[in-house]
Amino acid sequence: MKTRQLGKSDIYITPIIMGTWQAGKRMWAGIEDSESISAIRQAVESGITTIDTAEVYGEGHSERIVGEALKSVRDKVIYASKVFANHLKYDQVISACHNSLKNLQTDYIDLYQIHWPSGSWNSEIVPIEETMRALNDLKREGKIRAIGVSNFSQQQLTSARECGQIDSIQPPYSLFWRIVEKEIQPYCVENNISILAYSSLAQGILTGKFGDNPTFAEGDHRKDNRLFQPPHWERVKQALSQLQPFADKYDCTLAQIAIAWLIQQPQTNAIVGARNAQQAKENAQAGEIELTIEDIKQISNIGTNVTKDLDDNPVMWNFS
């Protein structure tokens, strides 16, 4: 799989990135460690050499699974992890990074990201200058190679860049969730910042696997995803049926069409999770699909039928 430069850094990432939120188990159902490890290893064998995780995914469990899965090939992969919103004071950032290094069984993290802006999820307000000072120090020490942010607005991204080099932003972005296209994407194009899109399959919706009436196991957070709720779900079902001819044309799955569309958007790379090795292999195969310009336009229009009635709230879930 061809790689792309991460922002202005000397790091090169794959346009499809292995997401490991589910490997942390918390807020997911039916996840087995052995399958997570197999999926991560299969992703790398299939050409996906960039792995995204976070300290908050299962309180470090996801990082430990990644470290266990890839410790023998650490020099061949790119690790991206995140510090959560409740750890943004200087000493907390340093401590969180050291914990992540231990979990990942490595002495450096390629891309270290602020997971949510200060104040998110009832966290304490910490000046961005303080957080960035810690990240810049970690970078100077070689503990991290690049700095990124996640779930930031364009204004918050601009403020962070005043304190140091920001090479990436990680927002929710998929064919069915496109708020990023309004301000953040043009800004990233202008300033050469990589977009690492999470929930790039709209949490599985773009696989087409949920049928008419989605049901979720106890503890599965996806039940709170706004796209699964009326009136959006009816528009989603209609759009999926309109996308099927494109999957037929390119002899691939709906998920692969959605991934291929996303990584052909400006500055955009797709983080895609996988519960098992087969899913990881299929995700990687999406990197081989070259959509025509006309098909990209038509697929975009289908997605717009879903997104046009969503508000500008960037948070995908209605957590109670």
PDB file of C-alpha atoms in Angstrom:
ATOM      1  CA  MET A   1       0.000   0.000   0.000  1.00  0.00           C
ATOM      2  CA  LYS A   2       1.395   3.390  -0.974  1.00  0.00           C
ATOM      3  CA  THR A   3       2.130   5.684   1.946  1.00  0.00           C
ATOM      4  CA  ARG A   4       1.459   9.380   2.419  1.00  0.00           C
ATOM      5  CA  GLN A   5       3.355  12.029   4.340  1.00  0.00           C
ATOM      6  CA  LEU A   6       1.824  12.862   7.721  1.00  0.00           C
ATOM      7  CA  GLY A   7       1.415  16.634   7.638  1.00  0.00           C
ATOM      8  CA  LYS A   8       4.850  18.236   7.436  1.00  0.00           C
ATOM      9  CA  SER A   9       6.554  15.519   9.492  1.00  0.00           C
ATOM     10  CA  ASP A  10       9.031  12.901   8.319  1.00  0.00           C
ATOM     11  CA  ILE A  11       6.476  10.177   9.065  1.00  0.00           C
ATOM     12  CA  TYR A  12       4.716   8.276   6.288  1.00  0.00           C
ATOM     13  CA  ILE A  13       1.381   6.613   7.007  1.00  0.00           C
ATOM     14  CA  THR A  14      -0.877   4.288   5.089  1.00  0.00           C
ATOM     15  CA  PRO A  15      -4.096   5.902   3.807  1.00  0.00           C
ATOM     16  CA  ILE A  16      -6.014   3.145   5.583  1.00  0.00           C
ATOM     17  CA  ILE A  17      -5.274   2.998   9.304  1.00  0.00           C
ATOM     18  CA  MET A  18      -6.118   0.177  11.686  1.00  0.00           C
ATOM     19  CA  GLY A  19      -8.435   1.497  14.399  1.00  0.00           C
ATOM     20  CA  THR A  20      -8.381  -0.281  17.754  1.00  0.00           C
ATOM     21  CA  TRP A  21     -11.085   1.338  19.882  1.00  0.00           C
ATOM     22  CA  GLN A  22     -12.931  -1.972  19.857  1.00  0.00           C
ATOM     23  CA  ALA A  23      -9.827  -3.817  21.088  1.00  0.00           C
ATOM     24  CA  GLY A  24     -10.225  -1.947  24.390  1.00  0.00           C
ATOM     25  CA  LYS A  25     -13.560  -3.799  24.837  1.00  0.00           C
ATOM     26  CA  ARG A  26     -15.163  -1.014  26.916  1.00  0.00           C
ATOM     27  CA  MET A  27     -18.334   0.281  25.185  1.00  0.00           C
ATOM     28  CA  TRP A  28     -18.235  -2.649  22.763  1.00  0.00           C
ATOM     29  CA  ALA A  29     -19.724  -6.139  22.958  1.00  0.00           C
ATOM     30  CA  GLY A  30     -18.463  -9.535  21.828  1.00  0.00           C
ATOM     31  CA  ILE A  31     -14.790  -8.567  21.548  1.00  0.00           C
ATOM     32  CA  GLU A  32     -12.157 -11.264  22.170  1.00  0.00           C
ATOM     33  CA  ASP A  33      -8.487 -10.407  22.742  1.00  0.00           C
ATOM     34  CA  SER A  34      -7.272 -13.246  20.557  1.00  0.00           C
ATOM     35  CA  GLU A  35      -9.364 -12.034  17.624  1.00  0.00           C
ATOM     36  CA  SER A  36      -8.224  -8.438  18.159  1.00  0.00           C
ATOM     37  CA  ILE A  37      -4.589  -9.559  18.027  1.00  0.00           C
ATOM     38  CA  SER A  38      -5.236 -11.620  14.889  1.00  0.00           C
ATOM     39  CA  ALA A  39      -7.003  -8.671  13.251  1.00  0.00           C
ATOM     40  CA  ILE A  40      -4.143  -6.263  14.019  1.00  0.00           C
ATOM     41  CA  ARG A  41      -1.541  -8.688  12.706  1.00  0.00           C
ATOM     42  CA  GLN A  42      -3.583  -9.384   9.573  1.00  0.00           C
ATOM     43  CA  ALA A  43      -3.937  -5.649   8.946  1.00  0.00           C
ATOM     44  CA  VAL A  44      -0.158  -5.246   8.950  1.00  0.00           C
ATOM     45  CA  GLU A  45       0.342  -8.332   6.778  1.00  0.00           C
ATOM     46  CA  SER A  46      -2.185  -6.835   4.331  1.00  0.00           C
ATOM     47  CA  GLY A  47      -0.285  -3.559   4.091  1.00  0.00           C
ATOM     48  CA  ILE A  48      -1.905  -1.392   6.790  1.00  0.00           C
ATOM     49  CA  THR A  49       1.164  -0.348   8.756  1.00  0.00           C
ATOM     50  CA  THR A  50      -0.377   2.553  10.729  1.00  0.00           C
ATOM     51  CA  ILE A  51      -2.203   1.671  13.960  1.00  0.00           C
ATOM     52  CA  ASP A  52      -4.371   4.075  15.955  1.00  0.00           C
ATOM     53  CA  THR A  53      -5.170   3.622  19.643  1.00  0.00           C
ATOM     54  CA  ALA A  54      -5.646   5.712  22.818  1.00  0.00           C
ATOM     55  CA  GLU A  55      -5.074   5.553  26.554  1.00  0.00           C
ATOM     56  CA  VAL A  56      -8.824   5.744  27.205  1.00  0.00           C
ATOM     57  CA  TYR A  57      -9.713   2.716  25.052  1.00  0.00           C
ATOM     58  CA  GLY A  58     -10.377   0.204  27.800  1.00  0.00           C
ATOM     59  CA  GLU A  59      -8.138   2.200  30.175  1.00  0.00           C
ATOM     60  CA  GLY A  60      -5.009   1.100  28.319  1.00  0.00           C
ATOM     61  CA  HIS A  61      -6.238  -2.331  27.275  1.00  0.00           C
ATOM     62  CA  SER A  62      -6.279  -1.447  23.582  1.00  0.00           C
ATOM     63  CA  GLU A  63      -2.697  -0.148  23.767  1.00  0.00           C
ATOM     64  CA  ARG A  64      -1.588  -3.336  25.516  1.00  0.00           C
ATOM     65  CA  ILE A  65      -3.241  -5.480  22.835  1.00  0.00           C
ATOM     66  CA  VAL A  66      -1.511  -3.460  20.091  1.00  0.00           C
ATOM     67  CA  GLY A  67       1.829  -3.771  21.875  1.00  0.00           C
ATOM     68  CA  GLU A  68       1.425  -7.504  22.274  1.00  0.00           C
ATOM     69  CA  ALA A  69       0.334  -8.007  18.677  1.00  0.00           C
ATOM     70  CA  LEU A  70       3.140  -6.031  17.050  1.00  0.00           C
ATOM     71  CA  LYS A  71       6.136  -6.040  19.418  1.00  0.00           C
ATOM     72  CA  SER A  72       8.103  -8.245  17.014  1.00  0.00           C
ATOM     73  CA  VAL A  73       7.565  -5.843  14.080  1.00  0.00           C
ATOM     74  CA  ARG A  74       7.687  -2.497  15.908  1.00  0.00           C
ATOM     75  CA  ASP A  75      10.227  -1.055  13.471  1.00  0.00           C
ATOM     76  CA  LYS A  76       7.871  -1.704  10.534  1.00  0.00           C
ATOM     77  CA  VAL A  77       4.756   0.024  11.920  1.00  0.00           C
ATOM     78  CA  ILE A  78       3.568   3.514  12.869  1.00  0.00           C
ATOM     79  CA  TYR A  79       1.877   3.939  16.249  1.00  0.00           C
ATOM     80  CA  ALA A  80      -0.643   6.727  16.860  1.00  0.00           C
ATOM     81  CA  SER A  81      -2.032   7.119  20.372  1.00  0.00           C
ATOM     82  CA  LYS A  82      -3.900   9.799  22.315  1.00  0.00           C
ATOM     83  CA  VAL A  83      -3.965  11.513  25.687  1.00  0.00           C
ATOM     84  CA  PHE A  84      -7.482  12.013  27.064  1.00  0.00           C
ATOM     85  CA  ALA A  85      -9.116  15.314  28.042  1.00  0.00           C
ATOM     86  CA  ASN A  86      -8.675  14.669  31.780  1.00  0.00           C
ATOM     87  CA  HIS A  87      -4.866  14.447  31.444  1.00  0.00           C
ATOM     88  CA  LEU A  88      -3.982  17.746  29.752  1.00  0.00           C
ATOM     89  CA  LYS A  89      -1.974  19.440  32.515  1.00  0.00           C
ATOM     90  CA  TYR A  90       1.775  19.388  31.917  1.00  0.00           C
ATOM     91  CA  ASP A  91       2.664  16.610  34.367  1.00  0.00           C
ATOM     92  CA  GLN A  92      -0.409  14.589  33.388  1.00  0.00           C
ATOM     93  CA  VAL A  93       0.555  14.631  29.703  1.00  0.00           C
ATOM     94  CA  ILE A  94       4.070  13.437  30.533  1.00  0.00           C
ATOM     95  CA  SER A  95       2.745  10.673  32.798  1.00  0.00           C
ATOM     96  CA  ALA A  96       0.094   9.577  30.298  1.00  0.00           C
ATOM     97  CA  CYS A  97       2.670   9.338  27.530  1.00  0.00           C
ATOM     98  CA  HIS A  98       4.981   7.215  29.685  1.00  0.00           C
ATOM     99  CA  ASN A  99       2.070   4.897  30.516  1.00  0.00           C
ATOM    100  CA  SER A 100       1.228   4.566  26.831  1.00  0.00           C
ATOM    101  CA  LEU A 101       4.866   3.803  25.999  1.00  0.00           C
ATOM    102  CA  LYS A 102       4.796   1.023  28.590  1.00  0.00           C
ATOM    103  CA  ASN A 103       1.476  -0.347  27.324  1.00  0.00           C
ATOM    104  CA  LEU A 104       2.704  -0.346  23.732  1.00  0.00           C
ATOM    105  CA  GLN A 105       6.049  -1.919  24.680  1.00  0.00           C
ATOM    106  CA  THR A 106       7.968   0.763  22.824  1.00  0.00           C
ATOM    107  CA  ASP A 107      10.287   3.667  23.599  1.00  0.00           C
ATOM    108  CA  TYR A 108       8.599   6.127  21.221  1.00  0.00           C
ATOM    109  CA  ILE A 109       5.160   6.913  19.809  1.00  0.00           C
ATOM    110  CA  ASP A 110       5.117   8.137  16.227  1.00  0.00           C
ATOM    111  CA  LEU A 111       2.031  10.344  16.530  1.00  0.00           C
ATOM    112  CA  TYR A 112       0.701  11.510  19.897  1.00  0.00           C
ATOM    113  CA  GLN A 113      -2.665  13.272  19.826  1.00  0.00           C
ATOM    114  CA  ILE A 114      -4.855  15.310  22.164  1.00  0.00           C
ATOM    115  CA  HIS A 115      -7.951  13.095  22.140  1.00  0.00           C
ATOM    116  CA  TRP A 116     -10.535  15.768  23.036  1.00  0.00           C
ATOM    117  CA  PRO A 117     -10.172  19.500  23.689  1.00  0.00           C
ATOM    118  CA  SER A 118      -9.758  20.729  27.250  1.00  0.00           C
ATOM    119  CA  GLY A 119     -13.146  20.938  28.970  1.00  0.00           C
ATOM    120  CA  SER A 120     -14.687  18.044  27.027  1.00  0.00           C
ATOM    121  CA  TRP A 121     -16.532  15.348  29.017  1.00  0.00           C
ATOM    122  CA  ASN A 122     -16.595  17.589  32.115  1.00  0.00           C
ATOM    123  CA  SER A 123     -12.804  17.751  32.237  1.00  0.00           C
ATOM    124  CA  GLU A 124     -10.906  20.632  33.804  1.00  0.00           C
ATOM    125  CA  ILE A 125     -10.040  23.580  31.571  1.00  0.00           C
ATOM    126  CA  VAL A 126      -6.310  23.597  30.827  1.00  0.00           C
ATOM    127  CA  PRO A 127      -4.689  26.250  28.603  1.00  0.00           C
ATOM    128  CA  ILE A 128      -3.607  24.805  25.268  1.00  0.00           C
ATOM    129  CA  GLU A 129      -0.206  26.439  25.835  1.00  0.00           C
ATOM    130  CA  GLU A 130       0.415  24.178  28.848  1.00  0.00           C
ATOM    131  CA  THR A 131      -0.585  21.000  27.047  1.00  0.00           C
ATOM    132  CA  MET A 132       1.447  21.865  23.979  1.00  0.00           C
ATOM    133  CA  ARG A 133       4.494  22.687  26.133  1.00  0.00           C
ATOM    134  CA  ALA A 134       4.399  19.118  27.420  1.00  0.00           C
ATOM    135  CA  LEU A 135       3.956  17.675  23.945  1.00  0.00           C
ATOM    136  CA  ASN A 136       6.782  19.788  22.539  1.00  0.00           C
ATOM    137  CA  ASP A 137       9.058  18.612  25.351  1.00  0.00           C
ATOM    138  CA  LEU A 138       8.164  14.979  24.666  1.00  0.00           C
ATOM    139  CA  LYS A 139       8.947  15.552  21.004  1.00  0.00           C
ATOM    140  CA  ARG A 140      12.337  17.106  21.792  1.00  0.00           C
ATOM    141  CA  GLU A 141      13.143  14.122  24.006  1.00  0.00           C
ATOM    142  CA  GLY A 142      12.278  11.667  21.219  1.00  0.00           C
ATOM    143  CA  LYS A 143       9.394  10.105  23.154  1.00  0.00           C
ATOM    144  CA  ILE A 144       7.029  11.183  20.362  1.00  0.00           C
ATOM    145  CA  ARG A 145       7.753  12.067  16.740  1.00  0.00           C
ATOM    146  CA  ALA A 146       4.741  14.193  15.812  1.00  0.00           C
ATOM    147  CA  ILE A 147       1.808  15.949  17.460  1.00  0.00           C
ATOM    148  CA  GLY A 148      -1.830  15.729  16.438  1.00  0.00           C
ATOM    149  CA  VAL A 149      -5.245  16.715  17.747  1.00  0.00           C
ATOM    150  CA  SER A 150      -8.622  14.992  17.669  1.00  0.00           C
ATOM    151  CA  ASN A 151     -12.177  16.335  17.845  1.00  0.00           C
ATOM    152  CA  PHE A 152     -10.912  19.941  17.629  1.00  0.00           C
ATOM    153  CA  SER A 153     -12.770  22.734  15.869  1.00  0.00           C
ATOM    154  CA  GLN A 154     -10.944  24.744  13.239  1.00  0.00           C
ATOM    155  CA  GLN A 155     -10.497  27.554  15.765  1.00  0.00           C
ATOM    156  CA  GLN A 156      -9.079  25.176  18.389  1.00  0.00           C
ATOM    157  CA  LEU A 157      -6.749  23.705  15.786  1.00  0.00           C
ATOM    158  CA  THR A 158      -5.520  27.182  14.914  1.00  0.00           C
ATOM    159  CA  SER A 159      -4.836  27.942  18.589  1.00  0.00           C
ATOM    160  CA  ALA A 160      -2.862  24.714  19.000  1.00  0.00           C
ATOM    161  CA  ARG A 161      -0.765  25.504  15.931  1.00  0.00           C
ATOM    162  CA  GLU A 162       0.298  28.787  17.522  1.00  0.00           C
ATOM    163  CA  CYS A 163       2.087  26.686  20.168  1.00  0.00           C
ATOM    164  CA  GLY A 164       3.825  24.130  17.961  1.00  0.00           C
ATOM    165  CA  GLN A 165       3.660  22.039  14.815  1.00  0.00           C
ATOM    166  CA  ILE A 166       0.414  20.092  14.409  1.00  0.00           C
ATOM    167  CA  ASP A 167       0.634  17.439  11.710  1.00  0.00           C
ATOM    168  CA  SER A 168      -2.820  15.884  11.903  1.00  0.00           C
ATOM    169  CA  ILE A 169      -6.374  16.185  13.105  1.00  0.00           C
ATOM    170  CA  GLN A 170      -8.678  13.256  13.835  1.00  0.00           C
ATOM    171  CA  PRO A 171     -12.388  14.081  13.328  1.00  0.00           C
ATOM    172  CA  PRO A 172     -15.410  11.871  12.677  1.00  0.00           C
ATOM    173  CA  TYR A 173     -15.722  11.699   8.909  1.00  0.00           C
ATOM    174  CA  SER A 174     -17.468   9.331   6.562  1.00  0.00           C
ATOM    175  CA  LEU A 175     -19.754   9.412   3.562  1.00  0.00           C
ATOM    176  CA  PHE A 176     -22.631   9.782   6.036  1.00  0.00           C
ATOM    177  CA  TRP A 177     -20.936  12.260   8.430  1.00  0.00           C
ATOM    178  CA  ARG A 178     -19.298  15.212   6.710  1.00  0.00           C
ATOM    179  CA  ILE A 179     -19.211  18.249   9.016  1.00  0.00           C
ATOM    180  CA  VAL A 180     -15.426  18.286   8.542  1.00  0.00           C
ATOM    181  CA  GLU A 181     -15.868  19.400   4.935  1.00  0.00           C
ATOM    182  CA  LYS A 182     -17.230  22.828   5.959  1.00  0.00           C
ATOM    183  CA  GLU A 183     -14.213  24.385   7.700  1.00  0.00           C
ATOM    184  CA  ILE A 184     -11.646  21.845   8.847  1.00  0.00           C
ATOM    185  CA  GLN A 185     -10.904  20.159   5.520  1.00  0.00           C
ATOM    186  CA  PRO A 186     -10.252  23.390   3.569  1.00  0.00           C
ATOM    187  CA  TYR A 187      -8.047  24.596   6.437  1.00  0.00           C
ATOM    188  CA  CYS A 188      -6.089  21.321   6.408  1.00  0.00           C
ATOM    189  CA  VAL A 189      -5.602  21.513   2.641  1.00  0.00           C
ATOM    190  CA  GLU A 190      -4.318  25.063   2.953  1.00  0.00           C
ATOM    191  CA  ASN A 191      -1.938  24.243   5.834  1.00  0.00           C
ATOM    192  CA  ASN A 192      -0.848  20.709   4.856  1.00  0.00           C
ATOM    193  CA  ILE A 193      -2.392  18.973   7.856  1.00  0.00           C
ATOM    194  CA  SER A 194      -3.393  15.318   7.489  1.00  0.00           C
ATOM    195  CA  ILE A 195      -6.959  14.304   8.292  1.00  0.00           C
ATOM    196  CA  LEU A 196      -7.248  10.937  10.036  1.00  0.00           C
ATOM    197  CA  ALA A 197     -10.955  10.182   9.765  1.00  0.00           C
ATOM    198  CA  TYR A 198     -12.498   8.075  12.508  1.00  0.00           C
ATOM    199  CA  SER A 199     -15.817   6.230  12.302  1.00  0.00           C
ATOM    200  CA  SER A 200     -15.084   6.122   8.592  1.00  0.00           C
ATOM    201  CA  LEU A 201     -17.747   3.449   8.102  1.00  0.00           C
ATOM    202  CA  ALA A 202     -20.201   5.375  10.295  1.00  0.00           C
ATOM    203  CA  GLN A 203     -19.648   2.747  13.005  1.00  0.00           C
ATOM    204  CA  GLY A 204     -20.504  -0.105  10.665  1.00  0.00           C
ATOM    205  CA  ILE A 205     -23.538   1.461   8.994  1.00  0.00           C
ATOM    206  CA  LEU A 206     -21.741   1.691   5.649  1.00  0.00           C
ATOM    207  CA  THR A 207     -21.188  -2.069   5.637  1.00  0.00           C
ATOM    208  CA  GLY A 208     -24.930  -2.486   5.099  1.00  0.00           C
ATOM    209  CA  LYS A 209     -25.038  -5.237   7.718  1.00  0.00           C
ATOM    210  CA  PHE A 210     -27.702  -3.844  10.043  1.00  0.00           C
ATOM    211  CA  GLY A 211     -30.823  -4.479   7.980  1.00  0.00           C
ATOM    212  CA  ASP A 212     -34.085  -2.627   8.579  1.00  0.00           C
ATOM    213  CA  ASN A 213     -34.125  -2.585  12.377  1.00  0.00           C
ATOM    214  CA  PRO A 214     -30.697  -2.423  14.022  1.00  0.00           C
ATOM    215  CA  THR A 215     -30.322  -4.150  17.393  1.00  0.00           C
ATOM    216  CA  PHE A 216     -27.327  -4.000  19.709  1.00  0.00           C
ATOM    217  CA  ALA A 217     -25.990  -6.163  22.486  1.00  0.00           C
ATOM    218  CA  GLU A 218     -25.962  -4.820  26.022  1.00  0.00           C
ATOM    219  CA  GLY A 219     -23.099  -2.371  26.467  1.00  0.00           C
ATOM    220  CA  ASP A 220     -22.693  -1.545  22.769  1.00  0.00           C
ATOM    221  CA  HIS A 221     -22.418   2.272  22.550  1.00  0.00           C
ATOM    222  CA  ARG A 222     -23.530   2.345  18.918  1.00  0.00           C
ATOM    223  CA  LYS A 223     -27.169   2.286  19.989  1.00  0.00           C
ATOM    224  CA  ASP A 224     -26.658   5.985  20.839  1.00  0.00           C
ATOM    225  CA  ASN A 225     -25.319   6.893  17.381  1.00  0.00           C
ATOM    226  CA  ARG A 226     -27.648   9.516  15.925  1.00  0.00           C
ATOM    227  CA  LEU A 227     -27.557   7.931  12.471  1.00  0.00           C
ATOM    228  CA  PHE A 228     -29.283   4.820  13.825  1.00  0.00           C
ATOM    229  CA  GLN A 229     -32.163   6.906  15.148  1.00  0.00           C
ATOM    230  CA  PRO A 230     -35.201   8.325  13.312  1.00  0.00           C
ATOM    231  CA  PRO A 231     -35.589  10.179  11.054  1.00  0.00           C
ATOM    232  CA  HIS A 232     -32.015   9.630   9.884  1.00  0.00           C
ATOM    233  CA  TRP A 233     -32.207   5.828   9.684  1.00  0.00           C
ATOM    234  CA  GLU A 234     -34.750   5.870   6.844  1.00  0.00           C
ATOM    235  CA  ARG A 235     -32.459   8.128   4.790  1.00  0.00           C
ATOM    236  CA  VAL A 236     -29.519   5.849   5.597  1.00  0.00           C
ATOM    237  CA  LYS A 237     -31.331   2.775   4.292  1.00  0.00           C
ATOM    238  CA  GLN A 238     -32.263   4.532   1.062  1.00  0.00           C
ATOM    239  CA  ALA A 239     -28.686   5.732   0.525  1.00  0.00           C
ATOM    240  CA  LEU A 240     -27.273   2.244   1.097  1.00  0.00           C
ATOM    241  CA  SER A 241     -29.540   0.824  -1.604  1.00  0.00           C
ATOM    242  CA  GLN A 242     -28.331   3.566  -3.972  1.00  0.00           C
ATOM    243  CA  LEU A 243     -24.694   2.726  -3.199  1.00  0.00           C
ATOM    244  CA  GLN A 244     -25.069  -0.986  -3.973  1.00  0.00           C
ATOM    245  CA  PRO A 245     -24.717  -0.576  -7.781  1.00  0.00           C
ATOM    246  CA  PHE A 246     -21.296   1.007  -7.222  1.00  0.00           C
ATOM    247  CA  ALA A 247     -20.201  -1.955  -5.120  1.00  0.00           C
ATOM    248  CA  ASP A 248     -21.409  -4.226  -7.918  1.00  0.00           C
ATOM    249  CA  LYS A 249     -19.561  -2.171 -10.547  1.00  0.00           C
ATOM    250  CA  TYR A 250     -16.228  -2.363  -8.704  1.00  0.00           C
ATOM    251  CA  ASP A 251     -16.825  -5.965  -7.542  1.00  0.00           C
ATOM    252  CA  CYS A 252     -16.394  -5.052  -3.899  1.00  0.00           C
ATOM    253  CA  THR A 253     -18.361  -4.547  -0.698  1.00  0.00           C
ATOM    254  CA  LEU A 254     -20.279  -1.456   0.384  1.00  0.00           C
ATOM    255  CA  ALA A 255     -17.666  -0.914   3.091  1.00  0.00           C
ATOM    256  CA  GLN A 256     -14.849  -0.977   0.551  1.00  0.00           C
ATOM    257  CA  ILE A 257     -16.652   1.599  -1.618  1.00  0.00           C
ATOM    258  CA  ALA A 258     -17.052   3.859   1.417  1.00  0.00           C
ATOM    259  CA  ILE A 259     -13.367   3.538   2.364  1.00  0.00           C
ATOM    260  CA  ALA A 260     -12.206   4.092  -1.214  1.00  0.00           C
ATOM    261  CA  TRP A 261     -14.377   7.212  -1.471  1.00  0.00           C
ATOM    262  CA  LEU A 262     -13.030   8.590   1.807  1.00  0.00           C
ATOM    263  CA  ILE A 263      -9.318   8.181   1.079  1.00  0.00           C
ATOM    264  CA  GLN A 264      -9.821   9.949  -2.240  1.00  0.00           C
ATOM    265  CA  GLN A 265     -11.071  13.080  -0.443  1.00  0.00           C
ATOM    266  CA  PRO A 266      -8.590  15.948   0.046  1.00  0.00           C
ATOM    267  CA  GLN A 267      -5.926  15.317   2.735  1.00  0.00           C
ATOM    268  CA  THR A 268      -7.971  12.406   4.076  1.00  0.00           C
ATOM    269  CA  ASN A 269      -6.996   9.009   5.462  1.00  0.00           C
ATOM    270  CA  ALA A 270      -9.423   6.475   6.917  1.00  0.00           C
ATOM    271  CA  ILE A 271      -9.226   4.842  10.333  1.00  0.00           C
ATOM    272  CA  VAL A 272     -11.128   1.576  10.109  1.00  0.00           C
ATOM    273  CA  GLY A 273     -11.616  -0.922  12.924  1.00  0.00           C
ATOM    274  CA  ALA A 274     -11.858  -4.688  12.546  1.00  0.00           C
ATOM    275  CA  ARG A 275     -13.171  -7.341  14.893  1.00  0.00           C
ATOM    276  CA  ASN A 276     -11.340 -10.170  13.160  1.00  0.00           C
ATOM    277  CA  ALA A 277      -8.662 -10.943  10.591  1.00  0.00           C
ATOM    278  CA  GLN A 278     -11.062 -11.236   7.655  1.00  0.00           C
ATOM    279  CA  GLN A 279     -12.443  -7.754   8.231  1.00  0.00           C
ATOM    280  CA  ALA A 280      -8.920  -6.339   8.461  1.00  0.00           C
ATOM    281  CA  LYS A 281      -7.968  -7.990   5.162  1.00  0.00           C
ATOM    282  CA  GLU A 282     -11.090  -6.649   3.416  1.00  0.00           C
ATOM    283  CA  ASN A 283     -10.413  -3.145   4.751  1.00  0.00           C
ATOM    284  CA  ALA A 284      -6.917  -3.207   3.279  1.00  0.00           C
ATOM    285  CA  GLN A 285      -8.227  -4.325  -0.116  1.00  0.00           C
ATOM    286  CA  ALA A 286     -10.211  -1.076  -0.356  1.00  0.00           C
ATOM    287  CA  GLY A 287      -6.906   0.680  -0.948  1.00  0.00           C
ATOM    288  CA  GLU A 288      -6.703  -0.958  -4.368  1.00  0.00           C
ATOM    289  CA  ILE A 289      -9.961   0.577  -5.625  1.00  0.00           C
ATOM    290  CA  GLU A 290      -9.601   3.602  -7.911  1.00  0.00           C
ATOM    291  CA  LEU A 291     -12.967   5.317  -8.226  1.00  0.00           C
ATOM    292  CA  THR A 292     -13.537   7.493 -11.274  1.00  0.00           C
ATOM    293  CA  ILE A 293     -14.065  11.212 -10.760  1.00  0.00           C
ATOM    294  CA  GLU A 294     -17.654  10.876 -11.921  1.00  0.00           C
ATOM    295  CA  ASP A 295     -18.360   7.997  -9.538  1.00  0.00           C
ATOM    296  CA  ILE A 296     -16.825   9.929  -6.626  1.00  0.00           C
ATOM    297  CA  LYS A 297     -19.209  12.784  -7.428  1.00  0.00           C
ATOM    298  CA  GLN A 298     -22.245  10.507  -7.607  1.00  0.00           C
ATOM    299  CA  ILE A 299     -21.333   8.706  -4.389  1.00  0.00           C
ATOM    300  CA  SER A 300     -20.856  12.075  -2.678  1.00  0.00           C
ATOM    301  CA  ASN A 301     -24.339  13.130  -3.754  1.00  0.00           C
ATOM    302  CA  ILE A 302     -25.846   9.963  -2.302  1.00  0.00           C
ATOM    303  CA  GLY A 303     -24.136  10.672   1.008  1.00  0.00           C
ATOM    304  CA  THR A 304     -25.429  14.235   0.994  1.00  0.00           C
ATOM    305  CA  ASN A 305     -28.983  12.889   1.103  1.00  0.00           C
ATOM    306  CA  VAL A 306     -28.149  11.582   4.585  1.00  0.00           C
ATOM    307  CA  THR A 307     -26.024  14.447   5.877  1.00  0.00           C
ATOM    308  CA  LYS A 308     -28.075  17.427   4.683  1.00  0.00           C
ATOM    309  CA  ASP A 309     -30.599  17.019   7.510  1.00  0.00           C
ATOM    310  CA  LEU A 310     -28.027  16.645  10.294  1.00  0.00           C
ATOM    311  CA  ASP A 311     -27.170  19.635  12.458  1.00  0.00           C
ATOM    312  CA  ASP A 312     -23.629  20.903  12.994  1.00  0.00           C
ATOM    313  CA  ASN A 313     -23.107  19.092  16.303  1.00  0.00           C
ATOM    314  CA  PRO A 314     -19.825  17.238  15.640  1.00  0.00           C
ATOM    315  CA  VAL A 315     -20.517  14.617  18.346  1.00  0.00           C
ATOM    316  CA  MET A 316     -21.974  11.532  16.754  1.00  0.00           C
ATOM    317  CA  TRP A 317     -23.747  10.116  19.815  1.00  0.00           C
ATOM    318  CA  ASN A 318     -26.682  11.045  22.016  1.00  0.00           C
ATOM    319  CA  PHE A 319     -25.209   9.665  25.213  1.00  0.00           C
ATOM    320  CA  SER A 320     -27.727   9.883  28.046  1.00  0.00           C
TER     321      SER A 320
END
